[in-house]
Tab-separated table of C-alpha atoms and ligand atoms in Angstrom:
chain	number	residue	atom	x	y	z
F	7	MET	CA	-0.959	19.298	12.478
F	8	GLN	CA	-4.092	19.610	14.564
F	9	ALA	CA	-3.718	17.953	18.006
F	10	PHE	CA	-5.212	14.552	18.819
F	11	ASP	CA	-4.639	11.776	21.335
F	12	TYR	CA	-3.075	8.477	20.413
F	13	VAL	CA	-3.559	5.093	22.077
F	14	LYS	CA	-2.174	1.683	21.208
F	15	ALA	CA	-5.062	-0.692	21.838
F	16	LYS	CA	-4.066	-4.065	23.283
F	17	THR	CA	-7.314	-6.000	23.029
F	18	LEU	CA	-10.290	-5.961	20.676
F	19	GLU	CA	-12.575	-5.119	23.608
F	20	GLU	CA	-10.433	-2.122	24.532
F	21	ALA	CA	-10.378	-0.920	20.912
F	22	SER	CA	-14.162	-1.279	20.499
F	23	ALA	CA	-14.808	0.479	23.802
F	24	LEU	CA	-12.545	3.395	22.870
F	25	LEU	CA	-14.175	3.728	19.460
F	26	ALA	CA	-17.697	3.581	20.884
F	27	GLU	CA	-16.966	5.887	23.824
F	28	HIS	CA	-15.756	8.722	21.668
F	29	ASN	CA	-18.905	8.788	19.636
F	30	GLY	CA	-17.261	8.855	16.261
F	31	ASP	CA	-14.488	11.208	17.318
F	32	ALA	CA	-12.078	8.301	17.688
F	33	ARG	CA	-10.660	6.617	14.578
F	34	PRO	CA	-9.023	3.280	14.007
F	35	PHE	CA	-5.414	4.008	13.082
F	36	ALA	CA	-3.418	1.558	10.926
F	37	GLY	CA	-0.693	2.697	8.518
F	38	ALA	CA	-2.040	6.257	8.616
F	39	THR	CA	-1.214	6.852	4.963
F	40	ASP	CA	-4.748	8.025	4.308
F	41	LEU	CA	-5.569	9.314	7.788
F	42	LEU	CA	-2.719	11.734	8.451
F	43	ILE	CA	-3.098	13.328	5.039
F	44	ARG	CA	-6.799	13.922	5.559
F	45	ILE	CA	-6.103	15.459	8.968
F	46	GLU	CA	-3.313	17.600	7.577
F	47	ARG	CA	-5.675	18.871	4.877
F	48	GLY	CA	-8.379	19.625	7.461
F	49	PHE	CA	-10.927	17.067	6.183
F	50	LEU	CA	-10.915	15.094	9.449
F	51	HIS	CA	-10.760	16.250	13.070
F	52	PRO	CA	-10.528	13.121	15.217
F	53	ALA	CA	-10.049	13.579	18.968
F	54	LYS	CA	-8.374	10.211	19.383
F	55	MET	CA	-6.445	7.727	17.270
F	56	VAL	CA	-6.807	4.097	18.275
F	57	ASP	CA	-3.826	2.196	16.902
F	58	ILE	CA	-5.068	-1.268	15.965
F	59	LYS	CA	-1.799	-2.690	14.594
F	60	ASN	CA	-0.903	-4.530	17.811
F	61	LEU	CA	-4.237	-6.277	18.272
F	62	PRO	CA	-3.902	-10.084	18.336
F	63	GLY	CA	-3.770	-11.527	14.826
F	64	PHE	CA	-3.932	-8.169	13.060
F	65	ARG	CA	-0.437	-8.542	11.552
F	66	ALA	CA	-0.726	-12.247	10.702
F	67	ILE	CA	-1.474	-14.220	7.540
F	68	ASN	CA	-2.795	-17.726	8.261
F	69	ALA	CA	-4.024	-20.657	6.199
F	70	LEU	CA	-7.299	-21.781	7.815
F	71	ASP	CA	-8.526	-25.362	8.258
F	72	ASN	CA	-11.246	-24.845	5.627
F	73	ASP	CA	-8.490	-23.954	3.128
F	74	TRP	CA	-9.316	-20.238	3.175
F	75	LEU	CA	-6.525	-17.691	3.706
F	76	ARG	CA	-6.938	-15.168	6.516
F	77	ILE	CA	-5.081	-11.870	6.204
F	78	GLY	CA	-5.077	-9.681	9.330
F	79	ALA	CA	-6.431	-6.172	8.777
F	80	ALA	CA	-3.100	-4.515	9.621
F	81	VAL	CA	-0.916	-6.614	7.324
F	82	THR	CA	1.027	-4.209	5.101
F	83	MET	CA	0.957	-4.238	1.318
F	84	ASN	CA	4.594	-5.387	1.189
F	85	GLU	CA	3.821	-8.230	3.606
F	86	VAL	CA	0.921	-9.364	1.408
F	87	VAL	CA	3.075	-9.229	-1.736
F	88	ILE	CA	5.868	-11.450	-0.406
F	89	HIS	CA	3.735	-13.993	1.454
F	90	ARG	CA	4.245	-17.531	0.140
F	91	ASP	CA	0.539	-18.466	0.029
F	92	VAL	CA	-0.449	-15.200	-1.626
F	93	GLU	CA	2.254	-15.620	-4.227
F	94	SER	CA	1.331	-19.214	-5.015
F	95	ARG	CA	-2.476	-19.177	-4.682
F	96	TYR	CA	-3.579	-15.546	-5.081
F	97	PRO	CA	-1.014	-13.934	-7.401
F	98	LEU	CA	-3.649	-11.493	-8.674
F	99	LEU	CA	-3.807	-10.013	-5.160
F	100	ALA	CA	-0.009	-9.789	-4.966
F	101	GLU	CA	0.040	-7.980	-8.302
F	102	ALA	CA	-2.594	-5.491	-7.101
F	103	CYS	CA	-0.931	-4.784	-3.741
F	104	GLN	CA	2.444	-4.374	-5.427
F	105	SER	CA	0.989	-1.617	-7.593
F	106	VAL	CA	0.200	0.638	-4.616
F	107	ALA	CA	2.330	3.782	-4.368
F	108	SER	CA	6.016	3.290	-3.508
F	109	TYR	CA	8.006	0.700	-1.549
F	110	GLN	CA	8.220	3.043	1.467
F	111	LEU	CA	4.489	3.623	1.477
F	112	ARG	CA	3.754	-0.096	1.106
F	113	ASN	CA	5.718	-0.730	4.309
F	114	ARG	CA	3.002	1.242	6.122
F	115	ALA	CA	-0.152	1.035	4.001
F	116	THR	CA	-2.288	-1.870	5.248
F	117	ILE	CA	-4.716	-3.990	3.269
F	118	GLY	CA	-7.403	-3.324	5.887
F	119	GLY	CA	-6.856	0.430	5.694
F	120	ASN	CA	-7.116	0.212	1.931
F	121	ILE	CA	-10.645	-1.196	1.986
F	122	CYS	CA	-11.792	0.718	5.112
F	123	ASN	CA	-10.791	3.970	3.447
F	124	ALA	CA	-13.210	2.896	0.697
F	125	SER	CA	-11.741	4.896	-2.142
F	126	PRO	CA	-13.130	3.761	-5.507
F	127	ALA	CA	-9.446	3.576	-6.506
F	128	ALA	CA	-8.444	1.157	-3.707
F	129	ASP	CA	-6.156	-1.113	-5.674
F	130	SER	CA	-6.504	-4.251	-3.536
F	131	ALA	CA	-10.298	-4.314	-3.874
F	132	PRO	CA	-10.809	-5.588	-7.454
F	133	ALA	CA	-8.538	-8.583	-6.823
F	134	LEU	CA	-10.212	-9.351	-3.482
F	135	ILE	CA	-13.638	-9.188	-5.133
F	136	CYS	CA	-12.506	-11.470	-7.989
F	137	TYR	CA	-11.532	-14.105	-5.408
F	138	GLY	CA	-14.801	-13.689	-3.487
F	139	ALA	CA	-13.029	-12.429	-0.333
F	140	GLU	CA	-14.973	-11.582	2.823
F	141	ALA	CA	-14.455	-8.867	5.414
F	142	ILE	CA	-14.468	-10.049	9.045
F	143	ILE	CA	-15.959	-7.403	11.317
F	144	HIS	CA	-15.836	-7.137	15.106
F	145	GLY	CA	-18.235	-4.923	16.997
F	146	PRO	CA	-20.173	-4.513	20.199
F	147	GLN	CA	-22.565	-7.252	18.952
F	148	GLY	CA	-19.760	-9.718	18.252
F	149	GLU	CA	-18.426	-10.887	14.903
F	150	ARG	CA	-20.053	-10.744	11.488
F	151	ARG	CA	-18.842	-11.060	7.920
F	152	VAL	CA	-19.769	-9.466	4.593
F	153	THR	CA	-18.264	-9.892	1.146
F	154	VAL	CA	-15.660	-7.286	0.220
F	155	GLU	CA	-17.972	-6.417	-2.680
F	156	ASP	CA	-20.742	-5.431	-0.224
F	157	PHE	CA	-18.276	-3.912	2.267
F	158	PHE	CA	-17.871	-0.998	-0.163
F	159	GLN	CA	-21.052	1.103	0.032
F	160	GLY	CA	-20.072	4.377	-1.579
F	161	VAL	CA	-17.178	6.802	-1.848
F	162	GLY	CA	-15.527	6.638	1.595
F	163	GLN	CA	-18.423	4.560	2.929
F	164	THR	CA	-18.251	1.010	4.200
F	165	ALA	CA	-20.526	-1.536	5.838
F	166	LEU	CA	-18.851	-0.757	9.192
F	167	GLU	CA	-21.180	0.572	11.885
F	168	ARG	CA	-20.054	2.783	14.733
F	169	GLY	CA	-17.744	0.941	17.138
F	170	GLU	CA	-16.995	-1.766	14.578
F	171	LEU	CA	-13.573	-2.753	13.335
F	172	LEU	CA	-12.336	-4.763	10.401
F	173	THR	CA	-10.300	-7.577	11.945
F	174	ALA	CA	-9.291	-9.547	8.872
F	175	ILE	CA	-9.992	-10.425	5.283
F	176	GLU	CA	-10.648	-14.078	4.460
F	177	ILE	CA	-10.264	-15.456	0.948
F	178	PRO	CA	-11.795	-18.721	-0.250
F	179	PRO	CA	-9.650	-21.204	-2.162
F	180	PRO	CA	-9.197	-19.997	-5.749
F	181	PRO	CA	-10.892	-21.998	-8.527
F	182	ASP	CA	-8.644	-24.756	-9.922
F	183	GLY	CA	-6.391	-23.498	-12.677
F	184	ALA	CA	-7.321	-19.844	-12.151
F	185	VAL	CA	-5.190	-17.202	-13.872
F	186	GLY	CA	-5.435	-13.513	-13.018
F	187	ARG	CA	-4.251	-10.178	-14.313
F	188	PHE	CA	-4.425	-6.727	-12.724
F	189	LEU	CA	-3.961	-3.752	-14.997
F	190	LYS	CA	-3.778	-0.231	-13.674
F	191	LEU	CA	-3.684	3.053	-15.511
F	192	GLY	CA	-2.025	5.911	-13.616
F	193	ARG	CA	-0.643	9.248	-14.705
F	194	THR	CA	2.805	7.687	-14.345
F	195	THR	CA	3.871	4.167	-15.312
F	196	VAL	CA	4.425	3.059	-11.704
F	197	GLY	CA	3.305	4.300	-8.309
F	198	ASP	CA	0.351	6.581	-8.995
F	199	ILE	CA	-3.229	6.242	-7.755
F	200	SER	CA	-5.432	4.513	-10.340
F	201	VAL	CA	-7.111	6.600	-13.018
F	202	MET	CA	-8.869	3.285	-13.593
F	203	ASN	CA	-7.961	-0.315	-13.013
F	204	VAL	CA	-9.279	-3.742	-13.891
F	205	ALA	CA	-8.795	-7.172	-12.346
F	206	VAL	CA	-9.498	-10.200	-14.537
F	207	LEU	CA	-9.714	-13.761	-13.240
F	208	GLY	CA	-10.395	-16.724	-15.538
F	209	TRP	CA	-10.477	-20.449	-14.814
F	210	PRO	CA	-11.232	-23.621	-16.777
F	211	ASP	CA	-14.903	-24.587	-16.579
F	212	GLU	CA	-16.326	-27.358	-18.742
F	213	ASN	CA	-19.853	-26.041	-18.210
F	214	ALA	CA	-18.966	-22.789	-19.954
F	215	ALA	CA	-19.378	-22.735	-23.727
F	216	SER	CA	-15.999	-21.010	-24.126
F	217	GLY	CA	-14.353	-23.477	-21.721
F	218	ALA	CA	-13.697	-20.905	-18.980
F	219	SER	CA	-15.538	-18.849	-16.377
F	220	TRP	CA	-14.597	-15.260	-15.589
F	221	ARG	CA	-14.652	-12.511	-13.002
F	222	ILE	CA	-14.063	-8.949	-14.128
F	223	VAL	CA	-13.885	-6.157	-11.530
F	224	LEU	CA	-13.375	-2.488	-12.365
F	225	GLY	CA	-11.884	0.145	-10.068
F	226	SER	CA	-12.092	3.940	-10.053
F	227	VAL	CA	-14.952	4.100	-12.559
F	228	ALA	CA	-17.918	4.160	-10.126
F	229	PRO	CA	-18.490	5.131	-6.469
F	230	THR	CA	-17.227	1.671	-5.478
F	231	PRO	CA	-15.252	-1.054	-7.228
F	232	ILE	CA	-17.783	-2.887	-9.423
F	233	ARG	CA	-18.151	-6.204	-11.154
F	234	ALA	CA	-18.896	-6.286	-14.860
F	235	PRO	CA	-21.394	-9.205	-14.946
F	236	GLN	CA	-22.375	-8.764	-18.586
F	237	ALA	CA	-18.743	-8.982	-19.674
F	238	GLU	CA	-18.271	-12.075	-17.485
F	239	LYS	CA	-21.282	-13.743	-19.100
F	240	LEU	CA	-20.158	-12.927	-22.643
F	241	LEU	CA	-16.702	-14.407	-22.001
F	242	ALA	CA	-18.171	-17.623	-20.629
F	243	GLY	CA	-19.873	-17.936	-24.025
F	244	ASP	CA	-17.212	-16.787	-26.428
F	245	THR	CA	-13.516	-15.902	-26.169
F	246	SER	CA	-12.824	-15.474	-29.872
F	247	PRO	CA	-11.286	-12.066	-30.716
F	248	ALA	CA	-14.796	-10.780	-31.520
F	249	GLY	CA	-16.121	-12.237	-28.258
F	250	ILE	CA	-13.373	-10.534	-26.264
F	251	GLU	CA	-14.050	-7.203	-27.948
F	252	ALA	CA	-17.779	-7.546	-27.201
F	253	ALA	CA	-17.005	-8.318	-23.552
F	254	ALA	CA	-14.623	-5.361	-23.327
F	255	ARG	CA	-17.373	-3.094	-24.679
F	256	ALA	CA	-19.816	-4.537	-22.172
F	257	ALA	CA	-17.356	-3.771	-19.362
F	258	ALA	CA	-17.058	-0.186	-20.620
F	259	ASP	CA	-20.876	0.053	-20.599
F	260	THR	CA	-20.913	-1.052	-16.954
F	261	ALA	CA	-18.529	1.744	-15.922
F	262	ARG	CA	-20.095	4.911	-14.441
F	263	PRO	CA	-17.050	7.149	-14.118
F	264	ILE	CA	-16.847	10.853	-13.332
F	265	ASP	CA	-14.639	13.645	-14.645
F	266	ASP	CA	-12.015	14.603	-12.076
F	267	ILE	CA	-8.478	15.933	-11.804
F	268	ARG	CA	-7.020	12.616	-12.907
F	269	ALA	CA	-9.023	11.988	-16.083
F	270	SER	CA	-12.289	12.599	-17.901
F	271	ALA	CA	-15.168	10.155	-17.703
F	272	ALA	CA	-14.983	9.519	-21.450
F	273	TYR	CA	-11.290	8.619	-21.290
F	274	ARG	CA	-11.857	6.316	-18.325
F	275	THR	CA	-14.690	4.522	-20.121
F	276	ASP	CA	-12.606	3.919	-23.201
F	277	MET	CA	-9.655	2.743	-21.113
F	278	VAL	CA	-11.948	0.208	-19.422
F	279	ARG	CA	-12.557	-1.259	-22.867
F	280	VAL	CA	-8.846	-1.328	-23.740
F	281	TYR	CA	-7.587	-2.649	-20.382
F	282	THR	CA	-10.320	-5.271	-20.107
F	283	ARG	CA	-9.416	-6.577	-23.551
F	284	ARG	CA	-5.709	-6.668	-22.671
F	285	GLY	CA	-6.376	-8.364	-19.351
F	286	VAL	CA	-8.576	-11.037	-20.891
F	287	GLU	CA	-6.083	-11.667	-23.705
F	288	HIS	CA	-3.302	-12.089	-21.157
F	289	VAL	CA	-5.306	-14.533	-19.035
F	290	LEU	CA	-6.489	-16.479	-22.056
F	291	ALA	CA	-2.916	-16.943	-23.268
F	292	GLU	CA	-1.956	-18.478	-19.900
F	293	LEU	CA	-5.044	-20.611	-19.282
F	294	ASN	CA	-4.674	-24.334	-19.883
F	295	TYR	CA	-7.827	-26.136	-20.881
Z	16	MET	CA	-1.450	14.251	25.165
Z	17	LYS	CA	2.180	13.413	25.889
Z	18	HIS	CA	3.969	10.092	25.638
Z	19	ASP	CA	7.240	8.948	27.166
Z	20	ILE	CA	8.985	6.861	24.552
Z	21	ASN	CA	12.208	4.908	24.323
Z	22	LEU	CA	13.670	4.521	20.889
Z	23	THR	CA	16.999	3.778	19.300
Z	24	VAL	CA	18.161	6.281	16.722
Z	25	ASN	CA	21.346	5.623	14.775
Z	26	GLY	CA	22.411	3.111	17.399
Z	27	GLU	CA	21.827	5.348	20.442
Z	28	LEU	CA	19.036	4.916	22.938
Z	29	TYR	CA	16.883	7.974	23.626
Z	30	ASN	CA	14.174	8.641	26.158
Z	31	LEU	CA	11.863	11.369	24.870
Z	32	THR	CA	8.581	12.991	25.724
Z	33	VAL	CA	6.572	13.516	22.552
Z	34	GLU	CA	3.160	14.914	21.645
Z	35	SER	CA	0.608	12.427	20.244
Z	36	HIS	CA	0.159	14.340	17.016
Z	37	HIS	CA	3.843	14.971	16.284
Z	38	THR	CA	5.183	12.926	13.410
Z	39	LEU	CA	8.399	10.957	13.545
Z	40	LEU	CA	9.719	13.521	11.057
Z	41	THR	CA	9.037	16.347	13.510
Z	42	ILE	CA	10.598	14.448	16.420
Z	43	LEU	CA	13.749	13.578	14.480
Z	44	ARG	CA	14.259	17.097	13.180
Z	45	GLU	CA	13.139	19.205	16.111
Z	46	GLN	CA	13.862	17.114	19.186
Z	47	LEU	CA	16.942	15.240	17.965
Z	48	VAL	CA	18.124	17.833	15.395
Z	49	LEU	CA	18.745	15.170	12.773
Z	50	THR	CA	18.235	17.590	9.927
Z	51	SER	CA	19.146	15.175	7.148
Z	52	VAL	CA	15.498	14.137	7.418
Z	53	LYS	CA	13.691	16.609	5.166
Z	54	ASN	CA	10.118	17.762	5.049
Z	55	GLY	CA	9.161	17.905	1.380
Z	56	CYS	CA	5.457	17.312	0.747
Z	57	SER	CA	4.130	15.988	4.122
Z	58	GLU	CA	2.002	13.573	2.060
Z	59	GLY	CA	4.116	10.506	1.364
Z	60	GLU	CA	4.738	11.452	-2.269
Z	61	CYS	CA	8.258	12.894	-2.334
Z	62	GLY	CA	10.248	10.586	-0.048
Z	63	ALA	CA	12.545	13.346	1.302
Z	64	CYS	CA	11.679	12.216	4.855
Z	65	THR	CA	12.529	8.528	4.272
Z	66	VAL	CA	14.146	6.811	7.283
Z	67	LEU	CA	14.568	3.163	8.246
Z	68	PHE	CA	12.054	1.918	10.829
Z	69	ASP	CA	13.240	-1.469	12.146
Z	70	GLY	CA	15.309	-1.716	8.980
Z	71	LYS	CA	12.508	-0.877	6.561
Z	72	PRO	CA	12.197	2.416	4.708
Z	73	VAL	CA	9.124	4.477	5.605
Z	74	ASN	CA	7.944	8.038	5.030
Z	75	SER	CA	8.543	9.564	8.471
Z	76	CYS	CA	5.985	12.310	7.699
Z	77	LEU	CA	3.259	9.635	7.902
Z	78	VAL	CA	4.439	7.932	11.111
Z	79	LEU	CA	3.697	9.281	14.576
Z	80	GLY	CA	6.632	9.776	16.926
Z	81	ALA	CA	4.731	7.828	19.586
Z	82	GLU	CA	4.637	4.811	17.264
Z	83	ALA	CA	8.429	4.601	17.416
Z	84	ASP	CA	8.368	3.605	21.098
Z	85	GLY	CA	10.503	0.469	21.412
Z	86	HIS	CA	11.681	0.630	17.807
Z	87	GLU	CA	14.854	1.324	15.934
Z	88	ILE	CA	15.314	4.257	13.557
Z	89	VAL	CA	18.187	4.963	11.188
Z	90	THR	CA	18.656	8.262	9.346
Z	91	ALA	CA	21.298	9.248	6.779
Z	92	GLU	CA	23.523	10.460	9.648
Z	93	GLY	CA	23.545	6.883	10.928
Z	94	LEU	CA	24.923	5.400	7.713
Z	95	THR	CA	28.232	7.201	8.203
Z	96	ILE	CA	30.417	5.218	10.585
Z	97	ASN	CA	33.581	6.819	12.059
Z	98	GLY	CA	33.521	9.417	9.310
Z	99	GLN	CA	33.371	6.714	6.636
Z	100	LEU	CA	30.482	7.305	4.230
Z	101	ALA	CA	28.359	4.323	3.181
Z	102	PRO	CA	28.979	3.302	-0.459
Z	103	ILE	CA	25.702	4.854	-1.637
Z	104	GLN	CA	26.600	8.157	0.067
Z	105	GLN	CA	30.019	8.195	-1.585
Z	106	THR	CA	28.759	7.283	-5.061
Z	107	MET	CA	26.016	9.925	-4.913
Z	108	ILE	CA	28.806	12.489	-4.476
Z	109	ASP	CA	31.247	10.949	-6.945
Z	110	LEU	CA	28.736	10.424	-9.752
Z	111	GLY	CA	26.822	13.680	-9.362
Z	112	GLY	CA	23.623	12.094	-8.075
Z	113	THR	CA	23.015	15.177	-5.963
Z	114	GLN	CA	22.547	18.817	-6.945
Z	115	CYS	CA	20.524	20.998	-4.585
Z	116	GLY	CA	20.686	18.111	-2.099
Z	117	TYR	CA	17.221	18.365	-0.608
Z	118	CYS	CA	16.034	14.947	-1.800
Z	119	THR	CA	19.434	13.299	-1.306
Z	120	PRO	CA	19.150	11.903	2.249
Z	121	GLY	CA	15.796	10.316	1.407
Z	122	ILE	CA	17.193	8.846	-1.789
Z	123	VAL	CA	20.203	7.537	0.097
Z	124	MET	CA	17.942	5.794	2.633
Z	125	ALA	CA	15.634	4.309	0.004
Z	126	SER	CA	18.630	3.147	-2.075
Z	127	PHE	CA	20.369	1.715	0.975
Z	128	ALA	CA	17.245	-0.321	1.763
Z	129	LEU	CA	16.889	-1.382	-1.871
Z	130	LEU	CA	20.465	-2.726	-1.913
Z	131	GLU	CA	19.864	-4.606	1.335
Z	132	ARG	CA	16.988	-6.561	-0.200
Z	133	ASN	CA	18.417	-6.725	-3.706
Z	134	PRO	CA	22.229	-6.417	-3.885
Z	135	ASN	CA	22.292	-6.474	-7.681
Z	136	PRO	CA	19.295	-4.528	-9.019
Z	137	THR	CA	18.634	-3.931	-12.704
Z	138	GLU	CA	18.044	-0.367	-13.887
Z	139	GLN	CA	14.309	-1.103	-13.920
Z	140	GLU	CA	14.462	-2.371	-10.325
Z	141	ILE	CA	16.399	0.715	-9.228
Z	142	ARG	CA	13.833	2.998	-10.846
Z	143	GLU	CA	10.960	1.090	-9.261
Z	144	GLY	CA	12.731	1.095	-5.889
Z	145	LEU	CA	12.988	4.886	-6.073
Z	146	VAL	CA	9.457	5.615	-7.314
Z	147	GLY	CA	8.703	7.141	-3.918
Z	148	ASN	CA	11.550	9.662	-4.128
Z	149	LEU	CA	11.211	12.785	-6.223
Z	150	CYS	CA	14.159	14.843	-7.438
Z	151	ARG	CA	13.640	18.115	-9.287
Z	152	CYS	CA	17.290	18.655	-10.278
Z	153	THR	CA	19.111	15.637	-11.619
Z	154	GLY	CA	16.701	14.006	-14.041
Z	155	TYR	CA	17.426	10.762	-12.129
Z	156	THR	CA	20.006	9.345	-14.560
Z	157	ARG	CA	22.941	10.024	-12.264
Z	158	ILE	CA	21.047	8.807	-9.241
Z	159	VAL	CA	20.468	5.492	-11.005
Z	160	ASP	CA	24.186	5.416	-11.901
Z	161	ALA	CA	25.117	6.056	-8.270
Z	162	VAL	CA	22.930	3.218	-7.014
Z	163	ARG	CA	24.317	0.821	-9.608
Z	164	GLU	CA	27.884	1.805	-8.682
Z	165	ALA	CA	27.180	1.439	-4.958
Z	166	ALA	CA	25.795	-2.029	-5.674
Z	167	ARG	CA	28.984	-2.915	-7.546
Z	168	LEU	CA	31.215	-1.588	-4.742
Z	169	GLN	CA	29.275	-3.474	-2.093
Z	170	ARG	CA	29.436	-6.712	-4.061
Z	171	THR	CA	33.179	-6.482	-4.637
Z	172	ASP	CA	33.604	-5.534	-0.985
Z	173	MET	CA	31.841	-8.707	0.055
Z	174	THR	CA	34.000	-10.931	-2.140
Z	175	LEU	CA	37.253	-9.421	-0.837
D	14	FAD	C1	1.485	9.011	-1.763
D	14	FAD	C2	0.356	8.038	-1.666
D	14	FAD	C3	0.093	7.177	-2.704
D	14	FAD	C4	-0.955	6.262	-2.640
D	14	FAD	N1	-1.130	5.409	-3.678
D	14	FAD	C5	-2.124	4.488	-3.608
D	14	FAD	C6	-2.297	3.553	-4.674
D	14	FAD	O1	-1.552	3.529	-5.653
D	14	FAD	N2	-3.330	2.665	-4.569
D	14	FAD	C7	-4.150	2.636	-3.473
D	14	FAD	O2	-5.057	1.803	-3.438
D	14	FAD	N3	-4.006	3.513	-2.466
D	14	FAD	C8	-3.015	4.420	-2.497
D	14	FAD	N4	-2.850	5.317	-1.469
D	14	FAD	C9	-3.809	5.318	-0.362
D	14	FAD	C10	-3.398	4.523	0.893
D	14	FAD	O3	-2.018	4.385	0.996
D	14	FAD	C11	-4.045	3.144	0.952
D	14	FAD	O4	-5.439	3.255	0.881
D	14	FAD	C12	-3.652	2.358	2.211
D	14	FAD	O5	-3.855	0.989	1.995
D	14	FAD	C13	-4.415	2.779	3.456
D	14	FAD	O6	-4.015	1.952	4.533
D	14	FAD	P1	-3.502	2.576	5.910
D	14	FAD	O7	-3.135	1.418	6.759
D	14	FAD	O8	-2.477	3.592	5.706
D	14	FAD	O9	-4.864	3.236	6.413
D	14	FAD	P2	-5.136	4.377	7.492
D	14	FAD	O10	-4.774	5.693	6.942
D	14	FAD	O11	-4.557	4.001	8.807
D	14	FAD	O12	-6.715	4.224	7.589
D	14	FAD	C14	-7.567	4.524	6.475
D	14	FAD	C15	-9.029	4.562	6.938
D	14	FAD	O13	-9.472	3.279	7.338
D	14	FAD	C16	-9.818	3.249	8.720
D	14	FAD	N5	-9.288	1.971	9.216
D	14	FAD	C17	-8.021	1.500	9.067
D	14	FAD	N6	-7.935	0.245	9.531
D	14	FAD	C18	-9.166	-0.089	9.990
D	14	FAD	C19	-9.732	-1.274	10.582
D	14	FAD	N7	-8.992	-2.380	10.784
D	14	FAD	N8	-11.040	-1.259	10.930
D	14	FAD	C20	-11.813	-0.167	10.713
D	14	FAD	N9	-11.342	0.969	10.147
D	14	FAD	C21	-10.039	1.007	9.794
D	14	FAD	C22	-9.184	4.477	9.328
D	14	FAD	O14	-9.883	4.939	10.462
D	14	FAD	C23	-9.251	5.447	8.154
D	14	FAD	O15	-10.531	5.994	8.067
D	14	FAD	C24	-1.799	6.233	-1.503
D	14	FAD	C25	-1.550	7.118	-0.452
D	14	FAD	C26	-0.495	8.008	-0.514
D	14	FAD	C27	-0.229	8.913	0.640
């Protein structure tokens, strides 16, 4: 592997300074499951790795006073999956994180690295977007926050500016009675990167004609994870079998996939229809209203 | 850039000087000559380099040696105590879970860790626990058998 320096940053200030000083040649380093592969393949040539795993709070999951849940950027996928509050309040996120790669990899892969890497196939993203999660960013100008939906700007592109770091992800309380389902299509049953995925969240809502409101987020079918607002609207109106099929078609219409080594665009689009329908049917069967 | 690190490997404390960009896999194989740790894909897919890092299985090809400073590593060599193989090592031999042997140490480490967190896994749980370990020889059936048998041996051992 090409040579680089490695530093374990101890404070946020030190990390920001190192990242700024190296003018883009220094990279935040978390679980390294994306980074080292891209270096090995010659796509990246960083001069310095700034390990952010030991920064205060980066490995912690905390319930906040406002009832939000804060997940440190360097919390691993396995740590997310087994956390009591995630399991009880945000099971859709647990399901998504559990679907990443293998057990070994999930001991290293962090949730922050997953969204900072900004792959359209980042499996944690659709669930985070369903829950309305926000990315907490630290930079030379202090702290700011953006929704995870807006954090993704394009393939491999995030809202982070030079010298900025993701410190945590914060998730608002889920809607009362919410039920979620994450469905992922890979080339193998378990453990592969998503050919496409869909996260569905439904919750009882007496203002909705169908009795429930919905969030549908699609992964790996556009440059970023995307919501399917038309499908959400149709489901709020009608969740009869015909209504679900119409919503599933609307979700497929929202998808803008490409042909690549994992699947053709046409196949992905049709699988959006099928997986959205299955996800909605699953949620509907579990919703109580 | 060089780092002086202290780490425990298979119960012994080592003080090493390592390069920033050398992976834990490289350090274990080339500086400590623990050649059970195999380099398969270098990309976290095949699991041949699986070791325990503070008790948890990781792909050592995707960990830097410098990250191991102050931590505890166990490789397949470390599961054998006074010449006595761990149950999963013995059952892999007895039940034919190994052929060419290249993937075996990684599978042993991943299985060992699986049995620590789940002493009585179903076949489905064994298969999911080993998703990160590829084997081109056995077709996996005998590996699954070996893990199930090791689980049985360990459980009866505990009740003795
Ligand atoms: C074999 C294999 C299988 C995989 N399967 C899946 C899968 O099924 N689903 C999936 O979604 N992904 C998968 N991945 C991709 C990868 O494991 C995940 O994206 C993982 O969550 C990345 O986290 P990390 O901590 O390893 O990130 P790193 O590699 O450490 O970092 C990734 C990027 O984010 C930046 N970064 C990291 N943390 C921060 C931070 N706090 N602030 C600012 N920038 C930061 C880094 O500089 C780098 O550019 C797989 C990877 C491999 C090797």
